[in-house]
Coordinates of N, CA and C in Angstrom, one line a residue:
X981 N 112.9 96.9 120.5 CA 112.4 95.8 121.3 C 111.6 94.9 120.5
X982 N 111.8 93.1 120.6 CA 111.3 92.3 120.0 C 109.2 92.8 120.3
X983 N 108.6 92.1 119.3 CA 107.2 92.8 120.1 C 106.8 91.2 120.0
X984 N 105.8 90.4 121.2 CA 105.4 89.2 120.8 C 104.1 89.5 119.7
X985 N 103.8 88.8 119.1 CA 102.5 88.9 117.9 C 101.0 88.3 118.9
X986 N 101.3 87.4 119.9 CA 100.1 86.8 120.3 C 100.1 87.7 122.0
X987 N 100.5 88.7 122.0 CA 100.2 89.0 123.0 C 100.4 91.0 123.7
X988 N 101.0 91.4 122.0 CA 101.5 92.6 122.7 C 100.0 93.4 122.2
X989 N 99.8 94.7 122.5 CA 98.8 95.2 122.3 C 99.4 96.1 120.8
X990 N 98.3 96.8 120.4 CA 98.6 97.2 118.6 C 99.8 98.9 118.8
X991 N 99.7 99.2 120.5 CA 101.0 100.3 120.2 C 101.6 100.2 120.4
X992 N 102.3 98.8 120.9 CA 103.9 98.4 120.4 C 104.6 98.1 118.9
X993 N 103.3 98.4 118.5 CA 104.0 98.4 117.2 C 104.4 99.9 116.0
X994 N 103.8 100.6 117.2 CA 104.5 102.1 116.9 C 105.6 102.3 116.3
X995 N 106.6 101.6 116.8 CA 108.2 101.9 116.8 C 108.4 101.4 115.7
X996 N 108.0 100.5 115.0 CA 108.1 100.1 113.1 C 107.1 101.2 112.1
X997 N 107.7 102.1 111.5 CA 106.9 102.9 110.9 C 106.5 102.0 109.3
X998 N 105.1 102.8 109.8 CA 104.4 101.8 108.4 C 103.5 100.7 109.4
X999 N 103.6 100.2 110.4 CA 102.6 98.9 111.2 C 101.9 99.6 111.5
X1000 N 101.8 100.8 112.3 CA 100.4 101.5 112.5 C 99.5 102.2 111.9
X1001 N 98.3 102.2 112.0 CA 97.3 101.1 112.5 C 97.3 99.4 111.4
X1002 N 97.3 100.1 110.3 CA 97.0 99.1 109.2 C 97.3 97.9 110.2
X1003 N 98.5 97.6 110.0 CA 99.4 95.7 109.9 C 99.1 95.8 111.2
X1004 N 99.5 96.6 112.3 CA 98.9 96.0 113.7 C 98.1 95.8 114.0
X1005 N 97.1 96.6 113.2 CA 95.4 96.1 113.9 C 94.9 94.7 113.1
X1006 N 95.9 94.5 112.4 CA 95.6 93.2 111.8 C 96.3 92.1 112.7
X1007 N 96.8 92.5 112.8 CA 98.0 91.3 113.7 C 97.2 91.2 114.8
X1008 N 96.6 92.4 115.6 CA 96.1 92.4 116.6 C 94.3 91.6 116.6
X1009 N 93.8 91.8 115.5 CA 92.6 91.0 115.7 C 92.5 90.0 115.1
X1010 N 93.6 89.4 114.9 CA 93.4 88.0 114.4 C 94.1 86.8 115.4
X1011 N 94.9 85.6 115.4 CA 95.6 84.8 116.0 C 94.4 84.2 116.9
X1012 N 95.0 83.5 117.8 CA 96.0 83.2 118.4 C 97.1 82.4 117.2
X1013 N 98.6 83.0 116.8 CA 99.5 82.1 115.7 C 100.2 81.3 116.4
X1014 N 100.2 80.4 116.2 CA 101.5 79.6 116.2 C 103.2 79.8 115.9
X1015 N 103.2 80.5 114.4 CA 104.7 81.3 114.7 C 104.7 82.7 113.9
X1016 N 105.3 82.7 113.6 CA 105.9 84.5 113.1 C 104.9 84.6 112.2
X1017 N 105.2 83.6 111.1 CA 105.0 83.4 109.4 C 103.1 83.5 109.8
X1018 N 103.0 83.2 110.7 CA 101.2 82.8 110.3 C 100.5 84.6 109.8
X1019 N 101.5 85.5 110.3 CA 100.9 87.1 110.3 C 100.1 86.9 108.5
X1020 N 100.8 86.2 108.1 CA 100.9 86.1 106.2 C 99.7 85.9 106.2
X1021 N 99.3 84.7 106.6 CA 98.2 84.3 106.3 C 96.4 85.0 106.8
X1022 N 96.9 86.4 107.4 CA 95.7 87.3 107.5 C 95.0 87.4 106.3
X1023 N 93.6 86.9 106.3 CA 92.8 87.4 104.9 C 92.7 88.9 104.8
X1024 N 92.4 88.9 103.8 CA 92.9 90.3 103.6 C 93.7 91.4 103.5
X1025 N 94.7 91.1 103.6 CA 95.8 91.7 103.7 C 96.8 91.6 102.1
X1026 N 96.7 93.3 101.7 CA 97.7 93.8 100.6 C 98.6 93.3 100.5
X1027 N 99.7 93.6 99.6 CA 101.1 92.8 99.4 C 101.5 94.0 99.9
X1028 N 101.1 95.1 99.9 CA 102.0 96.8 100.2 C 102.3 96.1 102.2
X1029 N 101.3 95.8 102.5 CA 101.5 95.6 104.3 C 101.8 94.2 104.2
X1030 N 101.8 93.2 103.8 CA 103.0 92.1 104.1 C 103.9 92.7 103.5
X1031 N 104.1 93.4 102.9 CA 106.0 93.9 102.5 C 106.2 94.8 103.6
X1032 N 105.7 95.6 104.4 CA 105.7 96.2 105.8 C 105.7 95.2 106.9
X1033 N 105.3 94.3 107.2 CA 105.1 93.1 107.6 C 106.6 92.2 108.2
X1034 N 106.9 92.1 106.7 CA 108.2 91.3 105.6 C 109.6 91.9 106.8
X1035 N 109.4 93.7 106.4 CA 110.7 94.2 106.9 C 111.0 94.1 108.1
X1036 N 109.7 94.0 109.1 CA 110.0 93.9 110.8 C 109.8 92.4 111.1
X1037 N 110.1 92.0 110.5 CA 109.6 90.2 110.7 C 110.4 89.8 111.9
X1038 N 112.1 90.1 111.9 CA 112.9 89.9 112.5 C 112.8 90.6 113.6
X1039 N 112.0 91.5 114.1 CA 111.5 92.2 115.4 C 110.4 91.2 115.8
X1040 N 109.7 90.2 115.5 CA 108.7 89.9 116.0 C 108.6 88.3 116.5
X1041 N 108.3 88.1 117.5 CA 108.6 87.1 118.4 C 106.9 86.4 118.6
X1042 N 106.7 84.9 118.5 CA 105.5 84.5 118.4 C 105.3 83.5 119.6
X1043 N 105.1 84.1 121.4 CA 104.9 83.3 122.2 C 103.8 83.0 122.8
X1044 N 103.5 81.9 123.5 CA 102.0 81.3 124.0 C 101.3 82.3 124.1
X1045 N 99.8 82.3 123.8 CA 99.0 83.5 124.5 C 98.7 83.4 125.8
X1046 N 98.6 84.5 126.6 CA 98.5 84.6 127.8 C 97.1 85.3 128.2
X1047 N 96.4 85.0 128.4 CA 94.7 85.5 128.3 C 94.4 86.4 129.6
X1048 N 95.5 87.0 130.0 CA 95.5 88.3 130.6 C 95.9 89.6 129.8
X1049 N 96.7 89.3 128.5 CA 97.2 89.9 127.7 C 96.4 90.0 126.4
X1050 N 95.8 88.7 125.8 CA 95.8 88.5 124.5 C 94.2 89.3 124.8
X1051 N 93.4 89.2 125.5 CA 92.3 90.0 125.5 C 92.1 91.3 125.2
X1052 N 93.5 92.0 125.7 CA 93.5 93.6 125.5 C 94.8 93.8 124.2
X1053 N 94.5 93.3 123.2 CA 95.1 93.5 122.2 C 95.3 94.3 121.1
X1054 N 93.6 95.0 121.5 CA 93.3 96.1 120.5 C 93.3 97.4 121.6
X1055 N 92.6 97.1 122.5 CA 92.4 98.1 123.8 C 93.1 98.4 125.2
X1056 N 93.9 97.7 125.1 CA 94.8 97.4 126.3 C 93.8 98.0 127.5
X1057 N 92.5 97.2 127.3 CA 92.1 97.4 129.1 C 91.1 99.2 129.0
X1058 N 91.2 99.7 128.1 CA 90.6 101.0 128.5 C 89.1 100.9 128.5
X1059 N 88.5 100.2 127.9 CA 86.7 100.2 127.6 C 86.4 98.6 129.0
X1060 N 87.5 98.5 129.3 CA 86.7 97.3 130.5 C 85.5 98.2 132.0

């Protein structure tokens, strides 16, 4: 399954081994992006996890954020 970047929470990214936690929790606390490619531009981020990053690129889909969703990005809703 495609995962959106600005809106899915950090354990949909389970299913790419190697994104969890590192690259998703990065992906997850940064944005709102505009498209795929912006994941790159996380400061801080290794070349070892954009080359993890790199491989699922083509799984990851970059649509509007939706502020019912993009809020629970790290937590999906458990500490509310």
């Amino acid at each position: 399954d495609k995962v959106d970047i600005n809106n899915a929470n950090v354990q949909a990214y389970r299913q790419f081994p190697g994104m969890y936690p590192t690259a998703a929790g990065a992906i997850g606390s940064h944005g709102p992006y505009k498209s795929v490619k912006d994941i790159y531009d996380i400061p801080g981020l290794t070349e070892q996890v954009k080359g993890i990053m790199k491989k699922y690129e083509a799984q990851f889909v970059c649509l509007p954020v939706n502020e019912a969703y993009f809020i629970d990005r790290i937590n999906n809703g458990m500490y509310r």
